[in-house]
Amino acid sequence: MAQPRPGRAAGVGARQERERGRCAPEVAMIGARMQEALNRHVQAEVFSSYLYLAMSAWCEAKAWKGFARWLRVQGDEELAHAKKSLDFLLTRGGEAKLGPIEAPPSSWASVLDLFEKVLEHERKVTAFVNDLSVTAQQEKDRAAEVFLHWFVSEQVEEEARVTEIVDRIRLVGDRPGAVLYLDKEYGK
């Protein structure tokens, strides 16, 4: 069994050692272009969380409690994605440069309009993640490529889930009772 370095407690990693000032900071393992792209990704994920929170509030105010809950959960997931990306950036020795978050819209014409906007937004996020993957390939950053595979797969699921909601709302059309049923279903 490997013994800890002298002066280092068992189970203490290099990052904790650096934070305690016991070892020199490491050289960044991430290029400037990839670092910039990941910082933009963190910002985009935080905006997504903010957008879904605004959409959730609108649904709540319109008595669409189930859709409000679903959107709030989605917003929490987006914030978790931002944190995951930020942690990856920091683990690679990158610097966090968090930018301002744009204010999201606060009202929509209908529940269908709102979910069409969710789908449109998820498609933009997919394009952004794909561009981020291309950047990782161009930079020959294999660690970032592997890390981003999860986001690529996640976007396939996100788009499919939202497409299903939009399709179901369109299917029931102007029947308020049917939309209320969907609201209840997605609130579970």
PDB file of C-alpha atoms in Angstrom:
ATOM      1  CA  MET A   1       0.000   0.000   0.000  1.00  0.00           C
ATOM      2  CA  ALA A   2       1.334   3.424  -0.938  1.00  0.00           C
ATOM      3  CA  GLN A   3       2.302   5.670   1.921  1.00  0.00           C
ATOM      4  CA  PRO A   4       1.237   9.330   1.944  1.00  0.00           C
ATOM      5  CA  ARG A   5       3.948  11.862   1.153  1.00  0.00           C
ATOM      6  CA  PRO A   6       5.684  13.192   4.246  1.00  0.00           C
ATOM      7  CA  GLY A   7       3.618  16.001   5.718  1.00  0.00           C
ATOM      8  CA  ARG A   8       0.482  14.911   3.863  1.00  0.00           C
ATOM      9  CA  ALA A   9      -2.402  13.223   5.610  1.00  0.00           C
ATOM     10  CA  ALA A  10      -3.757  10.031   4.065  1.00  0.00           C
ATOM     11  CA  GLY A  11      -6.588  10.737   1.628  1.00  0.00           C
ATOM     12  CA  VAL A  12      -5.608  14.354   1.027  1.00  0.00           C
ATOM     13  CA  GLY A  13      -5.344  15.187  -2.679  1.00  0.00           C
ATOM     14  CA  ALA A  14      -3.135  17.639  -4.511  1.00  0.00           C
ATOM     15  CA  ARG A  15      -5.984  20.137  -4.802  1.00  0.00           C
ATOM     16  CA  GLN A  16      -6.463  20.188  -1.014  1.00  0.00           C
ATOM     17  CA  GLU A  17      -2.716  20.515  -0.580  1.00  0.00           C
ATOM     18  CA  ARG A  18      -2.647  23.518  -2.941  1.00  0.00           C
ATOM     19  CA  GLU A  19      -5.563  25.106  -1.074  1.00  0.00           C
ATOM     20  CA  ARG A  20      -3.603  24.748   2.152  1.00  0.00           C
ATOM     21  CA  GLY A  21      -0.549  26.307   0.504  1.00  0.00           C
ATOM     22  CA  ARG A  22       1.599  23.191   0.912  1.00  0.00           C
ATOM     23  CA  CYS A  23       2.547  22.737  -2.714  1.00  0.00           C
ATOM     24  CA  ALA A  24       3.073  24.915  -5.727  1.00  0.00           C
ATOM     25  CA  PRO A  25       0.086  25.536  -7.996  1.00  0.00           C
ATOM     26  CA  GLU A  26       0.002  23.276 -11.020  1.00  0.00           C
ATOM     27  CA  VAL A  27       0.251  24.555 -14.551  1.00  0.00           C
ATOM     28  CA  ALA A  28      -3.189  24.635 -16.190  1.00  0.00           C
ATOM     29  CA  MET A  29      -3.975  21.387 -17.989  1.00  0.00           C
ATOM     30  CA  ILE A  30      -6.474  23.168 -20.211  1.00  0.00           C
ATOM     31  CA  GLY A  31      -5.873  25.512 -23.120  1.00  0.00           C
ATOM     32  CA  ALA A  32      -7.099  29.099 -23.160  1.00  0.00           C
ATOM     33  CA  ARG A  33      -9.617  28.452 -25.959  1.00  0.00           C
ATOM     34  CA  MET A  34     -11.157  25.458 -24.161  1.00  0.00           C
ATOM     35  CA  GLN A  35     -11.210  27.389 -20.885  1.00  0.00           C
ATOM     36  CA  GLU A  36     -13.077  30.258 -22.542  1.00  0.00           C
ATOM     37  CA  ALA A  37     -15.549  27.844 -24.149  1.00  0.00           C
ATOM     38  CA  LEU A  38     -16.235  26.080 -20.843  1.00  0.00           C
ATOM     39  CA  ASN A  39     -16.775  29.413 -19.085  1.00  0.00           C
ATOM     40  CA  ARG A  40     -19.360  30.294 -21.760  1.00  0.00           C
ATOM     41  CA  HIS A  41     -20.929  26.866 -21.227  1.00  0.00           C
ATOM     42  CA  VAL A  42     -21.273  27.499 -17.488  1.00  0.00           C
ATOM     43  CA  GLN A  43     -22.912  30.842 -18.261  1.00  0.00           C
ATOM     44  CA  ALA A  44     -25.310  29.214 -20.761  1.00  0.00           C
ATOM     45  CA  GLU A  45     -26.309  26.514 -18.276  1.00  0.00           C
ATOM     46  CA  VAL A  46     -26.983  29.125 -15.577  1.00  0.00           C
ATOM     47  CA  PHE A  47     -29.115  31.076 -18.069  1.00  0.00           C
ATOM     48  CA  SER A  48     -31.055  27.873 -18.827  1.00  0.00           C
ATOM     49  CA  SER A  49     -31.707  27.424 -15.124  1.00  0.00           C
ATOM     50  CA  TYR A  50     -32.828  31.051 -14.846  1.00  0.00           C
ATOM     51  CA  LEU A  51     -35.099  30.690 -17.896  1.00  0.00           C
ATOM     52  CA  TYR A  52     -36.773  27.551 -16.553  1.00  0.00           C
ATOM     53  CA  LEU A  53     -37.252  29.206 -13.180  1.00  0.00           C
ATOM     54  CA  ALA A  54     -39.026  32.124 -14.916  1.00  0.00           C
ATOM     55  CA  MET A  55     -41.156  29.683 -16.896  1.00  0.00           C
ATOM     56  CA  SER A  56     -41.978  27.774 -13.724  1.00  0.00           C
ATOM     57  CA  ALA A  57     -43.076  30.999 -12.018  1.00  0.00           C
ATOM     58  CA  TRP A  58     -45.311  31.874 -14.987  1.00  0.00           C
ATOM     59  CA  CYS A  59     -46.929  28.414 -14.903  1.00  0.00           C
ATOM     60  CA  GLU A  60     -47.410  28.643 -11.142  1.00  0.00           C
ATOM     61  CA  ALA A  61     -49.142  32.027 -11.525  1.00  0.00           C
ATOM     62  CA  LYS A  62     -51.446  30.549 -14.189  1.00  0.00           C
ATOM     63  CA  ALA A  63     -52.345  27.561 -11.956  1.00  0.00           C
ATOM     64  CA  TRP A  64     -50.354  25.054 -14.056  1.00  0.00           C
ATOM     65  CA  LYS A  65     -48.824  23.520 -10.927  1.00  0.00           C
ATOM     66  CA  GLY A  66     -47.594  20.310 -12.583  1.00  0.00           C
ATOM     67  CA  PHE A  67     -45.831  22.079 -15.433  1.00  0.00           C
ATOM     68  CA  ALA A  68     -44.400  24.549 -12.891  1.00  0.00           C
ATOM     69  CA  ARG A  69     -42.942  21.669 -10.868  1.00  0.00           C
ATOM     70  CA  TRP A  70     -41.508  19.995 -13.994  1.00  0.00           C
ATOM     71  CA  LEU A  71     -39.848  23.236 -15.096  1.00  0.00           C
ATOM     72  CA  ARG A  72     -38.432  23.871 -11.632  1.00  0.00           C
ATOM     73  CA  VAL A  73     -36.845  20.402 -11.639  1.00  0.00           C
ATOM     74  CA  GLN A  74     -35.418  21.126 -15.112  1.00  0.00           C
ATOM     75  CA  GLY A  75     -34.014  24.411 -13.822  1.00  0.00           C
ATOM     76  CA  ASP A  76     -32.315  22.610 -10.950  1.00  0.00           C
ATOM     77  CA  GLU A  77     -30.802  20.136 -13.427  1.00  0.00           C
ATOM     78  CA  GLU A  78     -29.438  22.971 -15.558  1.00  0.00           C
ATOM     79  CA  LEU A  79     -27.810  24.546 -12.515  1.00  0.00           C
ATOM     80  CA  ALA A  80     -26.267  21.155 -11.674  1.00  0.00           C
ATOM     81  CA  HIS A  81     -24.899  21.031 -15.253  1.00  0.00           C
ATOM     82  CA  ALA A  82     -23.297  24.450 -14.727  1.00  0.00           C
ATOM     83  CA  LYS A  83     -21.663  23.275 -11.509  1.00  0.00           C
ATOM     84  CA  LYS A  84     -20.455  20.068 -13.164  1.00  0.00           C
ATOM     85  CA  SER A  85     -18.810  22.087 -15.954  1.00  0.00           C
ATOM     86  CA  LEU A  86     -17.301  24.561 -13.510  1.00  0.00           C
ATOM     87  CA  ASP A  87     -15.870  21.730 -11.401  1.00  0.00           C
ATOM     88  CA  PHE A  88     -14.344  20.152 -14.507  1.00  0.00           C
ATOM     89  CA  LEU A  89     -12.798  23.473 -15.511  1.00  0.00           C
ATOM     90  CA  LEU A  90     -11.300  23.990 -12.047  1.00  0.00           C
ATOM     91  CA  THR A  91     -10.074  20.397 -11.780  1.00  0.00           C
ATOM     92  CA  ARG A  92      -8.157  20.924 -15.028  1.00  0.00           C
ATOM     93  CA  GLY A  93      -6.464  23.991 -13.558  1.00  0.00           C
ATOM     94  CA  GLY A  94      -8.613  26.472 -15.461  1.00  0.00           C
ATOM     95  CA  GLU A  95      -9.815  29.827 -14.222  1.00  0.00           C
ATOM     96  CA  ALA A  96     -13.505  30.551 -13.689  1.00  0.00           C
ATOM     97  CA  LYS A  97     -14.589  33.759 -15.396  1.00  0.00           C
ATOM     98  CA  LEU A  98     -18.304  34.025 -14.768  1.00  0.00           C
ATOM     99  CA  GLY A  99     -20.124  36.545 -16.929  1.00  0.00           C
ATOM    100  CA  PRO A 100     -23.448  38.313 -16.475  1.00  0.00           C
ATOM    101  CA  ILE A 101     -26.687  36.392 -16.929  1.00  0.00           C
ATOM    102  CA  GLU A 102     -29.263  37.879 -19.271  1.00  0.00           C
ATOM    103  CA  ALA A 103     -32.794  38.340 -17.911  1.00  0.00           C
ATOM    104  CA  PRO A 104     -35.166  35.732 -19.359  1.00  0.00           C
ATOM    105  CA  PRO A 105     -38.647  36.507 -20.691  1.00  0.00           C
ATOM    106  CA  SER A 106     -41.380  36.515 -18.060  1.00  0.00           C
ATOM    107  CA  SER A 107     -44.529  35.748 -20.008  1.00  0.00           C
ATOM    108  CA  TRP A 108     -45.786  33.468 -22.760  1.00  0.00           C
ATOM    109  CA  ALA A 109     -48.976  33.339 -24.827  1.00  0.00           C
ATOM    110  CA  SER A 110     -49.948  29.837 -23.681  1.00  0.00           C
ATOM    111  CA  VAL A 111     -48.604  26.626 -22.227  1.00  0.00           C
ATOM    112  CA  LEU A 112     -48.013  25.397 -25.776  1.00  0.00           C
ATOM    113  CA  ASP A 113     -46.085  28.571 -26.627  1.00  0.00           C
ATOM    114  CA  LEU A 114     -43.993  28.148 -23.489  1.00  0.00           C
ATOM    115  CA  PHE A 115     -43.047  24.537 -24.271  1.00  0.00           C
ATOM    116  CA  GLU A 116     -42.321  25.382 -27.894  1.00  0.00           C
ATOM    117  CA  LYS A 117     -39.872  27.959 -26.512  1.00  0.00           C
ATOM    118  CA  VAL A 118     -38.391  25.282 -24.211  1.00  0.00           C
ATOM    119  CA  LEU A 119     -37.846  23.036 -27.243  1.00  0.00           C
ATOM    120  CA  GLU A 120     -36.314  25.898 -29.222  1.00  0.00           C
ATOM    121  CA  HIS A 121     -34.007  26.635 -26.289  1.00  0.00           C
ATOM    122  CA  GLU A 122     -32.962  22.980 -25.913  1.00  0.00           C
ATOM    123  CA  ARG A 123     -32.098  22.872 -29.613  1.00  0.00           C
ATOM    124  CA  LYS A 124     -29.866  25.930 -29.124  1.00  0.00           C
ATOM    125  CA  VAL A 125     -28.220  24.215 -26.151  1.00  0.00           C
ATOM    126  CA  THR A 126     -27.643  21.108 -28.286  1.00  0.00           C
ATOM    127  CA  ALA A 127     -25.943  23.224 -30.959  1.00  0.00           C
ATOM    128  CA  PHE A 128     -23.827  24.895 -28.269  1.00  0.00           C
ATOM    129  CA  VAL A 129     -22.765  21.527 -26.792  1.00  0.00           C
ATOM    130  CA  ASN A 130     -21.943  20.219 -30.273  1.00  0.00           C
ATOM    131  CA  ASP A 131     -19.795  23.312 -30.939  1.00  0.00           C
ATOM    132  CA  LEU A 132     -18.095  22.792 -27.575  1.00  0.00           C
ATOM    133  CA  SER A 133     -17.292  19.199 -28.576  1.00  0.00           C
ATOM    134  CA  VAL A 134     -15.821  20.419 -31.860  1.00  0.00           C
ATOM    135  CA  THR A 135     -13.658  22.897 -29.934  1.00  0.00           C
ATOM    136  CA  ALA A 136     -12.392  20.069 -27.721  1.00  0.00           C
ATOM    137  CA  GLN A 137     -11.539  18.015 -30.828  1.00  0.00           C
ATOM    138  CA  GLN A 138      -9.789  20.935 -32.525  1.00  0.00           C
ATOM    139  CA  GLU A 139      -7.809  21.640 -29.360  1.00  0.00           C
ATOM    140  CA  LYS A 140      -6.962  17.915 -29.061  1.00  0.00           C
ATOM    141  CA  ASP A 141      -8.267  18.060 -25.491  1.00  0.00           C
ATOM    142  CA  ARG A 142      -9.169  14.399 -24.989  1.00  0.00           C
ATOM    143  CA  ALA A 143     -10.265  14.892 -21.386  1.00  0.00           C
ATOM    144  CA  ALA A 144     -12.747  17.573 -22.443  1.00  0.00           C
ATOM    145  CA  GLU A 145     -13.986  15.361 -25.296  1.00  0.00           C
ATOM    146  CA  VAL A 146     -14.715  12.520 -22.873  1.00  0.00           C
ATOM    147  CA  PHE A 147     -16.303  14.913 -20.371  1.00  0.00           C
ATOM    148  CA  LEU A 148     -18.564  16.406 -23.046  1.00  0.00           C
ATOM    149  CA  HIS A 149     -19.885  13.024 -24.215  1.00  0.00           C
ATOM    150  CA  TRP A 150     -22.204  13.062 -21.204  1.00  0.00           C
ATOM    151  CA  PHE A 151     -23.649  16.435 -22.252  1.00  0.00           C
ATOM    152  CA  VAL A 152     -24.163  15.262 -25.827  1.00  0.00           C
ATOM    153  CA  SER A 153     -26.160  12.252 -24.580  1.00  0.00           C
ATOM    154  CA  GLU A 154     -28.047  14.407 -22.097  1.00  0.00           C
ATOM    155  CA  GLN A 155     -29.167  16.765 -24.873  1.00  0.00           C
ATOM    156  CA  VAL A 156     -30.592  13.869 -26.886  1.00  0.00           C
ATOM    157  CA  GLU A 157     -32.726  12.973 -23.858  1.00  0.00           C
ATOM    158  CA  GLU A 158     -33.699  16.598 -23.147  1.00  0.00           C
ATOM    159  CA  GLU A 159     -34.891  17.256 -26.694  1.00  0.00           C
ATOM    160  CA  ALA A 160     -36.845  13.976 -26.795  1.00  0.00           C
ATOM    161  CA  ARG A 161     -38.560  14.733 -23.481  1.00  0.00           C
ATOM    162  CA  VAL A 162     -39.604  18.245 -24.487  1.00  0.00           C
ATOM    163  CA  THR A 163     -40.667  17.133 -27.973  1.00  0.00           C
ATOM    164  CA  GLU A 164     -42.992  14.617 -26.316  1.00  0.00           C
ATOM    165  CA  ILE A 165     -44.582  17.351 -24.177  1.00  0.00           C
ATOM    166  CA  VAL A 166     -45.056  19.674 -27.172  1.00  0.00           C
ATOM    167  CA  ASP A 167     -46.518  16.837 -29.258  1.00  0.00           C
ATOM    168  CA  ARG A 168     -48.924  15.848 -26.485  1.00  0.00           C
ATOM    169  CA  ILE A 169     -50.122  19.420 -25.917  1.00  0.00           C
ATOM    170  CA  ARG A 170     -50.642  19.853 -29.668  1.00  0.00           C
ATOM    171  CA  LEU A 171     -52.488  16.533 -29.794  1.00  0.00           C
ATOM    172  CA  VAL A 172     -55.066  17.561 -27.186  1.00  0.00           C
ATOM    173  CA  GLY A 173     -55.496  20.967 -28.808  1.00  0.00           C
ATOM    174  CA  ASP A 174     -58.073  23.293 -27.296  1.00  0.00           C
ATOM    175  CA  ARG A 175     -59.484  20.785 -24.805  1.00  0.00           C
ATOM    176  CA  PRO A 176     -58.655  22.383 -21.425  1.00  0.00           C
ATOM    177  CA  GLY A 177     -59.479  19.213 -19.502  1.00  0.00           C
ATOM    178  CA  ALA A 178     -56.912  17.269 -21.510  1.00  0.00           C
ATOM    179  CA  VAL A 179     -54.208  19.887 -20.926  1.00  0.00           C
ATOM    180  CA  LEU A 180     -55.047  19.807 -17.194  1.00  0.00           C
ATOM    181  CA  TYR A 181     -54.520  16.043 -17.295  1.00  0.00           C
ATOM    182  CA  LEU A 182     -51.078  16.564 -18.885  1.00  0.00           C
ATOM    183  CA  ASP A 183     -50.294  19.212 -16.265  1.00  0.00           C
ATOM    184  CA  LYS A 184     -51.069  16.665 -13.552  1.00  0.00           C
ATOM    185  CA  GLU A 185     -49.005  13.956 -15.304  1.00  0.00           C
ATOM    186  CA  TYR A 186     -45.876  16.086 -15.641  1.00  0.00           C
ATOM    187  CA  GLY A 187     -46.165  17.293 -12.069  1.00  0.00           C
ATOM    188  CA  LYS A 188     -45.549  13.835 -10.646  1.00  0.00           C
TER     189      LYS A 188
END
